[in-house]
């Protein structure tokens, strides 16, 4: 019984150390003003498989510059004016990795950018999972359903972002149509009235000249 | 049972510490306000954890910020109504549940009024935002409802499916809005074409009649 107790303690200590290898993935949507650059940093342990995925949700031509650097400053990934991309890499060094999004090429449109930075695997549900006993059939079934549902949620997120993009374009179009209709009506009225006024002014001058010559 | 107690305690403790594991971080200026957008369905819980560090010129590295320095967290719902507006310390955890589906905006800015604290430097903020199913603390749920391993796994699946269902409901609502916007644009374009044609014809008639009467008055016609 005592051996069982100390074994459990050992397993917890092991899990605590292994936890350091499982950093939760970060998924954020932020606003990037025009001529601005936003950088994010994360400390990664060597050998961890990481994925950076980003998508521009609203703004301008829906593009952004992205750049990923390792702790020594070497550029691992650099793309200009990309709308959506996904980049997977394995950390070759321990240290702080930095990735930046830049909207410096844009003069007046601010953009909303979504990114998902997955580092390593998701933490397991239990502290001593997989270390002592193999999973039963039921448990394996649960694990595979869990993975499938995770991918469903992932697809839903991508769909939501695409839909947000489409919706943002449609709303832009709607406001543009409204402004343009009003603007064109005003221009029409102004031009037609000034045409008539100008024409009248031509004939008014001529009449005065004719009268003077006559007398 | 007695052997379970320290085990459970350490699990809970480590899960609490887990929320302070250094996640993603970024730099924020003194008066700068950083906003993050979360587009979520209704009745979804969001838990945000943050930790701040201040740059110390003497040691040339980032140290945990002093107690006086806090962050002001403001959360707005899709109708621009403020649902959470609180000041937390240099380390904090904020939670809210959405009651309307849509884009919620989470804004953070430091409450520093003493310029000497920053001395022109930047504040390093570690931020972690968990949405929906990810916000659940399964160790806590297992302890509270006394679930076995299998039961906890199934519970996690149930929560995930719940989240998928909410998202799909929200998607239906969004699609309706999109359709309304498209139909409104369609209506506007149609209405505007008709009105423009009418205005053109009316203006043309008015111009000719006005000029005709003008020339007749001037005895040129």
CSV table of C-alpha atoms in Angstrom, one decimal, chain A residues 44-215:
chain,number,residue,atom,x,y,z
A,44,UNK,CA,9.6,27.2,-26.7
A,45,UNK,CA,11.5,24.1,-25.7
A,46,UNK,CA,13.7,22.4,-28.4
A,47,UNK,CA,12.1,19.6,-30.3
A,48,UNK,CA,8.5,20.8,-29.9
A,49,UNK,CA,6.4,20.8,-33.0
A,50,UNK,CA,4.7,24.1,-33.5
A,51,UNK,CA,2.2,25.5,-36.0
A,52,UNK,CA,1.4,29.1,-36.8
A,53,UNK,CA,-1.8,29.8,-38.7
A,54,UNK,CA,-3.1,33.3,-39.5
A,55,UNK,CA,-6.0,34.8,-41.4
A,56,UNK,CA,-7.0,38.4,-42.0
A,57,UNK,CA,-10.6,38.8,-41.1
A,58,UNK,CA,-11.5,42.4,-42.0
A,59,UNK,CA,-9.9,45.4,-43.6
A,60,UNK,CA,-8.7,46.8,-46.9
A,61,UNK,CA,-7.4,44.1,-49.3
A,62,UNK,CA,-7.5,41.5,-46.5
A,63,UNK,CA,-3.7,41.1,-46.5
A,64,UNK,CA,-0.9,41.4,-44.0
A,65,UNK,CA,2.9,40.8,-43.7
A,66,UNK,CA,3.9,38.0,-41.4
A,67,UNK,CA,7.4,37.1,-40.1
A,68,UNK,CA,8.5,34.4,-37.7
A,69,UNK,CA,12.0,34.5,-36.1
A,70,UNK,CA,13.8,32.0,-33.9
A,71,UNK,CA,15.8,33.0,-30.7
A,72,UNK,CA,18.9,33.9,-32.7
A,73,UNK,CA,17.0,36.2,-35.1
A,74,UNK,CA,17.0,33.9,-38.1
A,75,UNK,CA,13.9,34.3,-40.1
A,76,UNK,CA,12.1,31.0,-40.3
A,77,UNK,CA,9.1,32.3,-42.2
A,78,UNK,CA,8.5,35.6,-44.0
A,79,UNK,CA,5.6,36.4,-46.3
A,80,UNK,CA,4.4,39.7,-47.6
A,81,UNK,CA,0.7,40.6,-48.2
A,82,UNK,CA,-0.7,37.2,-47.5
A,83,UNK,CA,-4.3,36.7,-46.7
A,84,UNK,CA,-4.1,33.3,-45.1
A,85,UNK,CA,-1.3,30.9,-44.4
A,86,UNK,CA,-0.3,28.0,-42.2
A,87,UNK,CA,3.3,27.2,-41.2
A,88,UNK,CA,4.6,24.2,-39.3
A,89,UNK,CA,8.0,23.9,-37.8
A,90,UNK,CA,9.9,22.0,-35.2
A,91,UNK,CA,11.8,24.1,-32.7
A,92,UNK,CA,15.5,23.6,-33.2
A,93,UNK,CA,16.6,25.7,-30.3
A,94,UNK,CA,15.5,26.6,-26.8
A,95,UNK,CA,14.4,30.2,-26.4
A,96,UNK,CA,12.0,32.9,-27.3
A,97,UNK,CA,10.4,32.7,-30.7
A,98,UNK,CA,9.0,35.9,-32.1
A,99,UNK,CA,6.3,36.4,-34.8
A,100,UNK,CA,5.2,39.7,-36.1
A,101,UNK,CA,2.3,41.0,-38.2
A,102,UNK,CA,2.8,44.2,-40.1
A,103,UNK,CA,0.3,46.6,-41.6
A,104,UNK,CA,3.0,49.2,-42.4
A,105,UNK,CA,2.3,49.1,-46.2
A,106,UNK,CA,-1.3,50.4,-45.6
A,107,UNK,CA,-2.0,54.0,-45.2
A,108,UNK,CA,-5.5,54.2,-43.8
A,109,UNK,CA,-7.1,50.8,-43.4
A,110,UNK,CA,-6.8,49.0,-40.1
A,111,UNK,CA,-7.1,45.3,-40.1
A,112,UNK,CA,-8.4,42.5,-37.9
A,113,UNK,CA,-6.0,39.5,-37.8
A,114,UNK,CA,-6.7,36.1,-36.4
A,115,UNK,CA,-3.8,33.8,-35.5
A,116,UNK,CA,-3.5,30.4,-33.9
A,117,UNK,CA,-0.2,29.4,-32.5
A,118,UNK,CA,-0.1,25.8,-31.4
A,119,UNK,CA,2.9,24.7,-29.4
A,120,UNK,CA,3.3,21.0,-28.7
A,121,UNK,CA,0.3,18.8,-27.9
A,122,UNK,CA,-2.7,19.6,-25.8
A,123,UNK,CA,-2.3,18.7,-22.2
A,124,UNK,CA,-3.9,15.3,-21.4
A,125,UNK,CA,-7.0,15.1,-19.3
A,126,UNK,CA,-5.5,13.1,-16.5
A,127,UNK,CA,-2.2,13.4,-14.6
A,128,UNK,CA,-1.2,9.8,-14.8
A,129,UNK,CA,-2.7,9.0,-18.2
A,130,UNK,CA,-0.9,6.5,-20.5
A,131,UNK,CA,1.9,6.1,-18.0
A,132,UNK,CA,0.6,3.2,-16.0
A,133,UNK,CA,-1.9,1.2,-17.9
A,134,UNK,CA,-2.9,1.0,-21.6
A,135,UNK,CA,-6.3,2.5,-22.5
A,136,UNK,CA,-9.3,0.3,-22.6
A,137,UNK,CA,-11.3,0.1,-25.8
A,138,UNK,CA,-13.9,2.6,-24.5
A,139,UNK,CA,-11.2,5.0,-23.5
A,140,UNK,CA,-9.5,4.7,-27.0
A,141,UNK,CA,-12.8,5.3,-28.6
A,142,UNK,CA,-13.3,8.4,-26.4
A,143,UNK,CA,-9.8,9.7,-27.4
A,144,UNK,CA,-10.5,9.3,-31.1
A,145,UNK,CA,-13.9,11.0,-30.8
A,146,UNK,CA,-12.2,13.8,-29.0
A,147,UNK,CA,-9.7,14.2,-31.8
A,148,UNK,CA,-12.4,14.2,-34.4
A,149,UNK,CA,-14.4,16.8,-32.5
A,150,UNK,CA,-11.3,19.0,-32.2
A,151,UNK,CA,-11.0,19.0,-35.9
A,152,UNK,CA,-14.7,19.8,-36.3
A,153,UNK,CA,-14.3,22.8,-34.0
A,154,UNK,CA,-11.2,23.8,-36.0
A,155,UNK,CA,-13.1,23.6,-39.3
A,156,UNK,CA,-16.0,25.6,-37.7
A,157,UNK,CA,-13.5,28.3,-36.7
A,158,UNK,CA,-12.1,28.6,-40.2
A,159,UNK,CA,-15.6,28.7,-41.7
A,160,UNK,CA,-16.6,31.4,-39.2
A,161,UNK,CA,-13.6,33.5,-40.2
A,162,UNK,CA,-14.4,33.1,-44.0
A,163,UNK,CA,-18.0,34.0,-43.3
A,164,UNK,CA,-16.9,37.1,-41.3
A,165,UNK,CA,-14.7,38.2,-44.2
A,166,UNK,CA,-17.6,37.8,-46.7
A,167,UNK,CA,-20.0,39.5,-44.3
A,168,UNK,CA,-17.6,42.4,-43.8
A,169,UNK,CA,-17.3,42.8,-47.6
A,170,UNK,CA,-21.1,42.7,-48.0
A,171,UNK,CA,-21.6,45.4,-45.4
A,172,UNK,CA,-18.9,47.6,-46.9
A,173,UNK,CA,-20.7,47.2,-50.3
A,174,UNK,CA,-24.0,48.1,-48.7
A,175,UNK,CA,-22.7,51.4,-47.2
A,176,UNK,CA,-20.8,52.3,-50.4
A,177,UNK,CA,-24.0,51.9,-52.4
A,178,UNK,CA,-25.9,54.1,-50.0
A,179,UNK,CA,-23.2,56.9,-50.1
A,180,UNK,CA,-22.8,56.7,-53.8
A,181,UNK,CA,-26.5,56.9,-54.5
A,182,UNK,CA,-26.9,60.1,-52.3
A,183,UNK,CA,-23.7,61.5,-53.7
A,184,UNK,CA,-24.7,61.0,-57.3
A,185,UNK,CA,-28.1,62.5,-56.7
A,186,UNK,CA,-26.5,65.6,-55.3
A,187,UNK,CA,-24.0,65.8,-58.2
A,188,UNK,CA,-26.8,65.5,-60.7
A,189,UNK,CA,-28.8,68.3,-59.2
A,190,UNK,CA,-25.8,70.6,-58.9
A,191,UNK,CA,-24.6,70.0,-62.4
A,192,UNK,CA,-28.0,70.4,-64.1
A,193,UNK,CA,-28.8,73.6,-62.2
A,194,UNK,CA,-25.4,75.2,-62.8
A,195,UNK,CA,-25.7,74.3,-66.5
A,196,UNK,CA,-28.9,76.3,-66.8
A,197,UNK,CA,-27.5,79.2,-64.8
A,198,UNK,CA,-24.4,79.3,-66.9
A,199,UNK,CA,-26.4,79.2,-70.1
A,200,UNK,CA,-28.6,82.0,-68.9
A,201,UNK,CA,-25.5,84.1,-68.0
A,202,UNK,CA,-24.2,83.8,-71.7
A,203,UNK,CA,-27.4,85.2,-73.1
A,204,UNK,CA,-27.8,88.0,-70.5
A,205,UNK,CA,-24.4,89.5,-71.5
A,206,UNK,CA,-25.0,89.3,-75.2
A,207,UNK,CA,-28.3,91.1,-74.9
A,208,UNK,CA,-26.6,94.0,-73.0
A,209,UNK,CA,-24.0,94.3,-75.7
A,210,UNK,CA,-26.6,94.3,-78.5
A,211,UNK,CA,-28.6,97.1,-76.8
A,212,UNK,CA,-25.4,99.2,-76.4
A,213,UNK,CA,-24.4,98.8,-80.1
A,214,UNK,CA,-28.0,99.6,-81.1
A,215,UNK,CA,-28.1,103.0,-79.4
